[in-house]
mmCIF file of C-alpha atoms in Angstrom:
data_model
loop_
_atom_site.group_PDB
_atom_site.id
_atom_site.type_symbol
_atom_site.label_atom_id
_atom_site.label_comp_id
_atom_site.label_asym_id
_atom_site.label_seq_id
_atom_site.Cartn_x
_atom_site.Cartn_y
_atom_site.Cartn_z
ATOM 1 C CA MET A 30 1.179 -6.134 5.355
ATOM 2 C CA ILE A 31 -1.140 -4.833 3.802
ATOM 3 C CA THR A 32 -1.825 -6.397 -0.139
ATOM 4 C CA VAL A 33 -4.268 -5.236 -2.904
ATOM 5 C CA GLU A 34 -4.720 -7.231 -6.162
ATOM 6 C CA ASN A 35 -6.725 -6.121 -8.755
ATOM 7 C CA LEU A 36 -9.916 -4.685 -6.460
ATOM 8 C CA THR A 37 -12.843 -3.775 -8.898
ATOM 9 C CA LYS A 38 -15.630 -2.368 -6.539
ATOM 10 C CA SER A 39 -19.378 -0.304 -8.431
ATOM 11 C CA PHE A 40 -22.632 1.110 -6.915
ATOM 12 C CA PRO A 41 -25.178 1.217 -8.471
ATOM 13 C CA GLY A 42 -26.336 3.795 -10.377
ATOM 14 C CA GLU A 43 -28.735 5.535 -12.130
ATOM 15 C CA LYS A 44 -28.987 3.840 -15.340
ATOM 16 C CA THR A 45 -25.772 1.439 -14.866
ATOM 17 C CA PRO A 46 -23.266 0.712 -12.276
ATOM 18 C CA VAL A 47 -20.548 3.400 -10.986
ATOM 19 C CA LEU A 48 -17.194 2.531 -10.787
ATOM 20 C CA ALA A 49 -15.895 3.037 -7.691
ATOM 21 C CA LEU A 50 -12.215 1.541 -7.827
ATOM 22 C CA ARG A 51 -10.870 -0.454 -11.102
ATOM 23 C CA ASP A 52 -7.910 -3.131 -10.761
ATOM 24 C CA VAL A 53 -6.118 -1.277 -7.950
ATOM 25 C CA SER A 54 -3.459 -3.108 -6.730
ATOM 26 C CA ILE A 55 -1.172 -1.731 -3.563
ATOM 27 C CA GLU A 56 1.303 -3.773 -1.396
ATOM 28 C CA VAL A 57 1.736 -1.756 2.212
ATOM 29 C CA SER A 58 4.961 -2.295 3.771
ATOM 30 C CA ALA A 59 4.150 -3.423 7.032
ATOM 31 C CA GLY A 60 5.063 -0.524 9.872
ATOM 32 C CA ALA A 61 4.217 1.776 7.170
ATOM 33 C CA LEU A 62 2.801 5.094 6.700
ATOM 34 C CA TYR A 63 0.969 4.719 3.068
ATOM 35 C CA GLY A 64 -0.981 7.864 2.137
ATOM 36 C CA VAL A 65 -4.294 6.816 -0.770
ATOM 37 C CA LEU A 66 -3.875 11.081 -2.847
ATOM 38 C CA GLY A 67 -6.679 12.088 -4.796
ATOM 39 C CA PRO A 68 -9.239 14.417 -5.826
ATOM 40 C CA SER A 69 -12.772 13.721 -4.014
ATOM 41 C CA GLY A 70 -14.586 10.660 -6.402
ATOM 42 C CA ALA A 71 -11.188 9.542 -6.637
ATOM 43 C CA GLY A 72 -12.582 6.205 -5.040
ATOM 44 C CA LYS A 73 -9.843 6.763 -1.853
ATOM 45 C CA SER A 74 -12.964 6.318 0.615
ATOM 46 C CA THR A 75 -14.129 2.859 -1.189
ATOM 47 C CA LEU A 76 -10.287 1.736 -1.345
ATOM 48 C CA ALA A 77 -9.971 2.090 2.753
ATOM 49 C CA ARG A 78 -13.221 0.508 3.319
ATOM 50 C CA CYS A 79 -12.689 -2.629 1.266
ATOM 51 C CA VAL A 80 -9.607 -2.814 3.406
ATOM 52 C CA ALA A 81 -10.884 -1.980 6.596
ATOM 53 C CA LEU A 82 -13.428 -4.811 5.775
ATOM 54 C CA ARG A 83 -16.737 -3.109 5.642
ATOM 55 C CA GLU A 84 -17.216 -3.146 1.801
ATOM 56 C CA LYS A 85 -17.024 -6.530 -0.002
ATOM 57 C CA PRO A 86 -14.943 -5.758 -3.582
ATOM 58 C CA ASP A 87 -17.361 -6.814 -6.481
ATOM 59 C CA ARG A 88 -13.483 -8.813 -7.241
ATOM 60 C CA GLY A 89 -10.156 -8.621 -6.347
ATOM 61 C CA THR A 90 -8.278 -9.834 -3.609
ATOM 62 C CA VAL A 91 -7.400 -8.624 0.204
ATOM 63 C CA ARG A 92 -4.522 -10.134 1.624
ATOM 64 C CA LEU A 93 -3.954 -9.076 5.787
ATOM 65 C CA ASP A 94 -0.360 -10.284 6.237
ATOM 66 C CA GLY A 95 -0.927 -13.268 3.005
ATOM 67 C CA LEU A 96 -4.255 -14.448 4.516
ATOM 68 C CA ASN A 97 -7.096 -13.625 1.925
ATOM 69 C CA VAL A 98 -9.693 -13.122 4.230
ATOM 70 C CA ALA A 99 -12.233 -13.190 1.362
ATOM 71 C CA ARG A 100 -11.864 -16.577 2.277
ATOM 72 C CA LEU A 101 -12.343 -16.239 6.283
ATOM 73 C CA ASP A 102 -15.239 -16.917 7.979
ATOM 74 C CA GLY A 103 -17.231 -17.455 11.297
ATOM 75 C CA ARG A 104 -14.346 -16.549 14.428
ATOM 76 C CA ARG A 105 -11.100 -16.403 11.820
ATOM 77 C CA LEU A 106 -12.956 -13.538 10.183
ATOM 78 C CA ARG A 107 -13.855 -11.648 13.707
ATOM 79 C CA GLU A 108 -9.980 -12.346 14.760
ATOM 80 C CA VAL A 109 -8.984 -10.661 11.875
ATOM 81 C CA ARG A 110 -11.223 -7.823 11.781
ATOM 82 C CA ARG A 111 -9.907 -7.107 15.645
ATOM 83 C CA GLN A 112 -6.623 -6.858 14.015
ATOM 84 C CA VAL A 113 -7.924 -3.278 11.820
ATOM 85 C CA ALA A 114 -8.714 -0.889 13.093
ATOM 86 C CA ALA A 115 -10.679 2.472 11.474
ATOM 87 C CA LEU A 116 -10.913 5.995 11.639
ATOM 88 C CA ASP A 117 -13.941 7.595 11.128
ATOM 89 C CA ALA A 118 -13.588 11.750 10.025
ATOM 90 C CA HIS A 119 -16.137 12.547 12.613
ATOM 91 C CA PRO A 120 -15.334 9.570 14.980
ATOM 92 C CA PRO A 121 -18.872 8.851 17.792
ATOM 93 C CA LEU A 122 -17.755 10.196 21.116
ATOM 94 C CA ARG A 123 -20.121 9.978 23.795
ATOM 95 C CA ALA A 124 -21.125 13.169 24.841
ATOM 96 C CA GLU A 125 -21.248 11.834 28.462
ATOM 97 C CA ARG A 126 -18.691 10.213 28.543
ATOM 98 C CA THR A 127 -15.499 11.377 29.728
ATOM 99 C CA VAL A 128 -11.745 11.508 27.313
ATOM 100 C CA ALA A 129 -10.709 8.450 29.179
ATOM 101 C CA GLY A 130 -14.286 6.319 29.498
ATOM 102 C CA ASN A 131 -15.051 6.784 25.627
ATOM 103 C CA ILE A 132 -11.130 5.599 25.322
ATOM 104 C CA ALA A 133 -12.159 2.638 27.452
ATOM 105 C CA GLU A 134 -15.405 1.746 26.029
ATOM 106 C CA PRO A 135 -14.280 -0.779 23.159
ATOM 107 C CA LEU A 136 -12.013 -1.970 26.001
ATOM 108 C CA GLU A 137 -15.274 -2.699 28.426
ATOM 109 C CA ARG A 138 -17.402 -4.319 25.003
ATOM 110 C CA LEU A 139 -14.157 -6.748 25.103
ATOM 111 C CA GLY A 140 -13.745 -7.838 28.605
ATOM 112 C CA VAL A 141 -10.781 -6.618 28.787
ATOM 113 C CA ASP A 142 -10.076 -6.199 32.530
ATOM 114 C CA GLY A 143 -9.436 -3.064 34.941
ATOM 115 C CA PRO A 144 -6.656 -3.359 35.785
ATOM 116 C CA GLN A 145 -5.689 -4.461 31.909
ATOM 117 C CA ARG A 146 -8.310 -1.706 31.065
ATOM 118 C CA ARG A 147 -6.671 1.181 32.757
ATOM 119 C CA SER A 148 -2.936 0.377 31.506
ATOM 120 C CA ARG A 149 -4.067 0.436 27.621
ATOM 121 C CA VAL A 150 -5.759 3.755 28.476
ATOM 122 C CA GLY A 151 -2.618 5.795 29.993
ATOM 123 C CA ARG A 152 -0.657 4.181 27.139
ATOM 124 C CA VAL A 153 -3.060 5.509 24.109
ATOM 125 C CA LEU A 154 -3.658 8.877 26.506
ATOM 126 C CA ASP A 155 -0.366 9.560 25.958
ATOM 127 C CA LEU A 156 1.101 8.544 22.869
ATOM 128 C CA THR A 157 -2.191 10.961 21.729
ATOM 129 C CA GLY A 158 -0.987 13.586 24.364
ATOM 130 C CA LEU A 159 -4.539 13.974 25.663
ATOM 131 C CA THR A 160 -3.225 12.527 28.953
ATOM 132 C CA GLN A 161 -3.716 16.223 30.512
ATOM 133 C CA ARG A 162 -7.305 16.235 28.840
ATOM 134 C CA ALA A 163 -8.017 12.814 30.403
ATOM 135 C CA ALA A 164 -10.718 13.983 32.675
ATOM 136 C CA GLN A 165 -12.342 16.156 30.144
ATOM 137 C CA LEU A 166 -15.770 15.989 28.279
ATOM 138 C CA PRO A 167 -15.688 15.868 24.176
ATOM 139 C CA GLY A 168 -17.687 19.645 24.136
ATOM 140 C CA GLU A 169 -14.887 20.815 26.129
ATOM 141 C CA LEU A 170 -12.297 20.000 23.225
ATOM 142 C CA THR A 171 -11.681 20.997 19.692
ATOM 143 C CA GLU A 172 -12.410 18.870 16.751
ATOM 144 C CA GLY A 173 -8.530 17.982 16.435
ATOM 145 C CA GLN A 174 -8.194 16.519 20.381
ATOM 146 C CA ARG A 175 -11.463 15.086 19.439
ATOM 147 C CA ARG A 176 -9.690 13.429 16.076
ATOM 148 C CA ARG A 177 -7.201 12.265 18.278
ATOM 149 C CA VAL A 178 -9.468 10.716 21.009
ATOM 150 C CA GLY A 179 -11.087 8.830 17.977
ATOM 151 C CA LEU A 180 -7.251 7.926 17.399
ATOM 152 C CA ALA A 181 -7.228 6.222 20.844
ATOM 153 C CA ARG A 182 -10.199 4.533 20.191
ATOM 154 C CA ALA A 183 -8.987 2.833 17.718
ATOM 155 C CA LEU A 184 -5.465 1.663 18.921
ATOM 156 C CA ALA A 185 -6.569 0.820 22.809
ATOM 157 C CA ALA A 186 -7.355 -2.432 21.246
ATOM 158 C CA GLY A 187 -3.940 -2.964 20.104
ATOM 159 C CA PRO A 188 -4.015 -3.472 16.340
ATOM 160 C CA ALA A 189 -1.905 -4.414 13.870
ATOM 161 C CA VAL A 190 -3.588 -2.207 10.821
ATOM 162 C CA LEU A 191 -5.115 1.062 11.702
ATOM 163 C CA LEU A 192 -6.753 2.710 8.592
ATOM 164 C CA ALA A 193 -7.861 6.457 8.795
ATOM 165 C CA ASP A 194 -9.821 7.723 6.203
ATOM 166 C CA ASP A 195 -8.822 11.332 5.657
ATOM 167 C CA PRO A 196 -7.667 12.641 9.430
ATOM 168 C CA THR A 197 -7.231 16.155 9.022
ATOM 169 C CA ALA A 198 -10.198 16.842 6.703
ATOM 170 C CA GLY A 199 -11.735 20.226 7.977
ATOM 171 C CA ILE A 200 -9.341 21.044 11.253
ATOM 172 C CA ASP A 201 -6.613 23.278 11.422
ATOM 173 C CA GLN A 202 -3.211 23.255 10.915
ATOM 174 C CA ASP A 203 -2.046 22.691 14.389
ATOM 175 C CA ASP A 204 -4.651 20.249 15.334
ATOM 176 C CA ALA A 205 -4.242 18.237 11.619
ATOM 177 C CA ALA A 206 -0.044 18.514 12.733
ATOM 178 C CA GLY A 207 -0.885 16.395 15.964
ATOM 179 C CA VAL A 208 -3.291 14.159 14.464
ATOM 180 C CA LEU A 209 -0.443 13.481 12.181
ATOM 181 C CA THR A 210 2.285 13.406 15.241
ATOM 182 C CA VAL A 211 0.095 10.561 16.162
ATOM 183 C CA LEU A 212 -0.070 8.291 13.623
ATOM 184 C CA ASP A 213 3.639 8.191 13.082
ATOM 185 C CA ARG A 214 3.326 7.904 16.463
ATOM 186 C CA ALA A 215 1.792 4.859 16.519
ATOM 187 C CA ARG A 216 3.576 3.235 13.842
ATOM 188 C CA ALA A 217 6.666 3.929 15.160
ATOM 189 C CA GLU A 218 6.537 3.193 18.783
ATOM 190 C CA LEU A 219 3.224 -0.189 18.426
ATOM 191 C CA GLY A 220 4.540 -1.431 14.836
ATOM 192 C CA VAL A 221 0.918 0.025 13.715
ATOM 193 C CA THR A 222 0.618 -0.336 9.711
ATOM 194 C CA VAL A 223 -1.399 3.250 8.637
ATOM 195 C CA LEU A 224 -3.232 3.138 5.672
ATOM 196 C CA LEU A 225 -4.111 6.844 5.582
ATOM 197 C CA THR A 226 -6.693 8.573 2.331
ATOM 198 C CA THR A 227 -6.106 12.228 1.951
ATOM 199 C CA GLN A 228 -6.827 15.334 -0.715
ATOM 200 C CA ASP A 229 -4.017 17.026 0.642
ATOM 201 C CA SER A 230 -0.475 16.563 -0.697
ATOM 202 C CA SER A 231 1.001 18.167 2.131
ATOM 203 C CA VAL A 232 -0.369 15.687 4.339
ATOM 204 C CA VAL A 233 1.934 12.730 2.094
ATOM 205 C CA ARG A 234 4.383 14.828 2.040
ATOM 206 C CA ARG A 235 4.937 15.415 5.654
ATOM 207 C CA ALA A 236 3.703 11.567 7.076
ATOM 208 C CA CYS A 237 4.444 9.626 4.727
ATOM 209 C CA ASP A 238 6.844 6.593 3.803
ATOM 210 C CA GLU A 239 4.431 5.481 0.786
ATOM 211 C CA VAL A 240 2.425 6.545 -1.755
ATOM 212 C CA GLY A 241 -0.575 5.653 -4.372
ATOM 213 C CA VAL A 242 -2.513 7.975 -6.091
ATOM 214 C CA LEU A 243 -5.800 7.050 -7.665
ATOM 215 C CA GLU A 244 -7.677 9.222 -10.551
ATOM 216 C CA GLN A 245 -11.539 8.059 -10.951
ATOM 217 C CA GLY A 246 -10.606 4.863 -9.448
ATOM 218 C CA ARG A 247 -7.588 3.926 -10.831
ATOM 219 C CA LEU A 248 -4.004 3.651 -9.997
ATOM 220 C CA VAL A 249 -1.828 6.349 -11.392
ATOM 221 C CA GLU A 250 1.436 5.509 -9.758
ATOM 222 C CA GLN A 251 2.902 3.936 -6.396
ATOM 223 C CA GLY A 252 5.894 3.443 -4.732
ATOM 224 C CA SER A 253 7.920 5.576 -2.079
ATOM 225 C CA VAL A 254 7.480 8.611 -1.639
ATOM 226 C CA LEU A 255 10.944 9.765 -2.014
ATOM 227 C CA GLY A 256 11.713 7.592 -4.910
ATOM 228 C CA LEU A 257 8.868 8.616 -6.964
ATOM 229 C CA ILE A 258 9.714 13.027 -6.212
ATOM 230 C CA THR A 259 13.640 11.910 -7.557
ATOM 231 C CA ASP A 260 11.259 12.556 -11.472
ATOM 232 C CA PRO A 261 9.712 16.042 -11.442
ATOM 233 C CA ALA A 262 7.237 14.343 -13.960
ATOM 234 C CA SER A 263 5.610 12.025 -11.793
ATOM 235 C CA HIS A 264 2.041 12.883 -10.404
ATOM 236 C CA THR A 265 3.929 12.788 -6.922
ATOM 237 C CA ALA A 266 6.269 15.465 -7.605
ATOM 238 C CA ARG A 267 3.926 17.415 -9.259
ATOM 239 C CA ALA A 268 1.930 17.369 -6.181
ATOM 240 C CA VAL A 269 4.998 17.308 -3.075
ATOM 241 C CA LEU A 270 7.540 19.938 -4.826
ATOM 242 C CA PRO A 271 7.402 23.610 -4.592
ATOM 243 C CA ALA A 272 6.968 24.827 -7.621
ATOM 244 C CA ILE A 273 9.315 26.531 -10.607
ATOM 245 C CA GLU A 274 7.737 29.333 -12.587
ATOM 246 C CA THR A 275 9.971 31.893 -13.993
ATOM 247 C CA PRO A 276 10.473 33.895 -17.124
ATOM 248 C CA ARG A 277 11.516 32.281 -19.844
ATOM 249 C CA ALA A 278 13.586 35.225 -20.898
ATOM 250 C CA GLN A 279 15.684 36.067 -17.804
ATOM 251 C CA SER A 280 16.770 32.051 -18.650
ATOM 252 C CA ALA A 281 18.335 33.601 -21.836
ATOM 253 C CA ARG A 282 21.279 35.374 -20.286
ATOM 254 C CA TYR A 283 22.920 32.143 -19.432
ATOM 255 C CA ASP A 284 24.746 29.236 -20.842
ATOM 256 C CA ARG A 285 22.264 26.779 -19.393
ATOM 257 C CA VAL A 286 19.811 26.158 -17.451
ATOM 258 C CA ALA A 287 18.641 23.587 -15.784
ATOM 259 C CA ASP A 288 15.472 22.165 -12.893
ATOM 260 C CA VAL A 289 17.030 20.289 -10.505
ATOM 261 C CA VAL A 290 15.580 17.614 -7.276
ATOM 262 C CA LEU A 291 18.406 17.222 -4.251
ATOM 263 C CA ILE A 292 17.744 15.096 -1.569
ATOM 264 C CA GLY A 293 19.085 15.255 2.022
ATOM 265 C CA PHE A 294 21.137 17.486 3.907
ATOM 266 C CA ALA A 295 24.064 17.256 2.176
ATOM 267 C CA SER A 296 22.976 17.700 -1.188
ATOM 268 C CA VAL A 297 20.432 20.397 -0.240
ATOM 269 C CA GLY A 298 23.342 21.946 1.304
ATOM 270 C CA ALA A 299 26.594 21.941 -0.079
ATOM 271 C CA LEU A 300 26.595 20.387 -3.729
ATOM 272 C CA LEU A 301 25.751 23.571 -5.788
ATOM 273 C CA PRO A 302 28.427 25.245 -4.058
ATOM 274 C CA GLU A 303 30.616 22.602 -4.552
ATOM 275 C CA ALA A 304 29.711 22.072 -8.164
ATOM 276 C CA SER A 305 30.668 26.287 -8.014
ATOM 277 C CA SER A 306 34.075 26.380 -6.764
ATOM 278 C CA ARG A 307 34.814 22.879 -8.482
ATOM 279 C CA PHE A 308 34.219 23.968 -12.447
ATOM 280 C CA ASP A 309 34.486 27.662 -11.849
ATOM 281 C CA VAL A 310 31.202 28.474 -12.986
ATOM 282 C CA GLU A 311 28.577 30.852 -11.643
ATOM 283 C CA ILE A 312 25.355 28.998 -10.695
ATOM 284 C CA ALA A 313 21.980 31.126 -9.746
ATOM 285 C CA THR A 314 18.685 30.166 -8.486
ATOM 286 C CA ILE A 315 15.900 31.749 -10.352
ATOM 287 C CA GLY A 316 13.491 29.482 -9.487
ATOM 288 C CA GLY A 317 11.592 26.736 -7.418
ATOM 289 C CA GLY A 318 12.215 26.787 -3.788
ATOM 290 C CA LEU A 319 12.897 24.092 -0.246
ATOM 291 C CA THR A 320 10.246 21.830 1.274
ATOM 292 C CA ARG A 321 10.591 18.595 3.890
ATOM 293 C CA VAL A 322 8.956 15.026 2.631
ATOM 294 C CA GLY A 323 8.778 13.910 6.640
ATOM 295 C CA ASP A 324 12.174 15.034 8.384
ATOM 296 C CA THR A 325 14.152 15.420 5.133
ATOM 297 C CA PRO A 326 15.023 18.483 3.142
ATOM 298 C CA VAL A 327 13.942 18.254 -0.507
ATOM 299 C CA ALA A 328 14.939 21.461 -3.137
ATOM 300 C CA HIS A 329 13.210 21.765 -6.790
ATOM 301 C CA PHE A 330 15.172 24.519 -8.259
ATOM 302 C CA ARG A 331 15.470 26.002 -11.475
ATOM 303 C CA LEU A 332 19.338 27.233 -12.120
ATOM 304 C CA ALA A 333 20.977 29.206 -13.851
ATOM 305 C CA LEU A 334 24.767 28.748 -14.907
ATOM 306 C CA ARG A 335 27.429 30.851 -16.467
ATOM 307 C CA GLY A 336 30.529 29.210 -17.376
ATOM 308 C CA THR A 337 32.660 27.068 -19.728
ATOM 309 C CA CYS A 338 32.452 24.779 -17.788
ATOM 310 C CA SER A 339 28.412 24.483 -17.225
ATOM 311 C CA GLU A 340 27.640 21.467 -18.700
ATOM 312 C CA ALA A 341 30.566 19.865 -17.455
ATOM 313 C CA ALA A 342 28.945 21.023 -13.891
ATOM 314 C CA LEU A 343 25.418 19.981 -14.335
ATOM 315 C CA SER A 344 26.633 16.412 -15.800
ATOM 316 C CA TRP A 345 28.582 16.249 -12.156
ATOM 317 C CA ILE A 346 25.778 17.380 -10.003
ATOM 318 C CA ALA A 347 23.658 14.642 -11.541
ATOM 319 C CA ASP A 348 26.315 11.965 -11.354
ATOM 320 C CA ARG A 349 25.867 12.925 -7.105
ATOM 321 C CA GLY A 350 22.418 11.979 -6.515
ATOM 322 C CA ALA A 351 20.216 14.981 -8.430
ATOM 323 C CA HIS A 352 17.681 14.445 -10.873
ATOM 324 C CA VAL A 353 18.589 17.152 -13.495
ATOM 325 C CA SER A 354 16.148 18.303 -16.628
ATOM 326 C CA PRO A 355 18.175 20.829 -19.132
ATOM 327 C CA VAL A 356 15.737 23.547 -20.171
ATOM 328 C CA ALA A 357 15.476 25.262 -23.353
ATOM 329 C CA THR A 358 16.522 29.111 -23.243
ATOM 330 C CA LEU A 359 15.525 31.624 -25.520
ATOM 331 C CA THR A 360 17.771 32.098 -28.218
ATOM 332 C CA CYS A 361 18.959 36.221 -29.027
ATOM 333 C CA PRO A 362 18.158 37.774 -32.146
ATOM 334 C CA VAL A 363 22.009 38.995 -33.519
ATOM 335 C CA ALA A 364 21.298 42.625 -34.775
ATOM 336 C CA ALA A 365 22.779 43.526 -38.508
#
């Protein structure tokens, strides 16, 4: 588990210090894949470096499995640092060494013997989907594949925590999907707790269990991704859910209009048809769309209902776990 308490970090400025982090507190569950989402300059990389023990905060506490790392020194601090791996956006790879050789290099520095080193390298090659690339040189790989080599290097020593700073930046969609798959497998198969930073809300949508949103060094929101998107007004929902754009005049033809968030196979596939049949109302989708959060289907729809039981149908949908937000409709003027 990673616990950050009231973390503040500043850097020298031309006239006054620049505050990169302002009393940030987060808690990352053991084995979670936690995303820190925010625009450039929000403080994401600074937070990652503090958790990775590469930066010392001005004040505040970082705890790894309950240990206050600021109180550690000497041998104990070195032991804890070995449990925390960091992936740089552009991992430094030795051009003259093969993929397998690059992955083995940090194990060589740790003095891991030959048979054990080969076993670990083979395992992370498989985990990262690079077994067929083991004998190739970094120059023969795509940027996304090189990023996965960096991940394999970071994972080879068996860390408990992995910090990935903007791991999909500058690579295409297919390569990004490969990197996110590796992070998910590291969490699921190795039990590694993953903290990643990103400006891309689709990374949070595709990969993260939990999220914290940073703006100008402040944490404005955190929680489970699926929990936060049930409130369409949340920062996470606005970033992750499909947008709704519907002319208001279109809504005036119906008795009731509401925006709904539906989560899960049963809700997305069956809830609306059942409500229509049960209450004998017409339900039309006039805006929004479908997406997935991880493997979970999620819908963000603008519904238009026609029928005397429209209000009852919306209440029934809400009682079954959907988030329902009524939308004001235009009133048509009555002709004289």
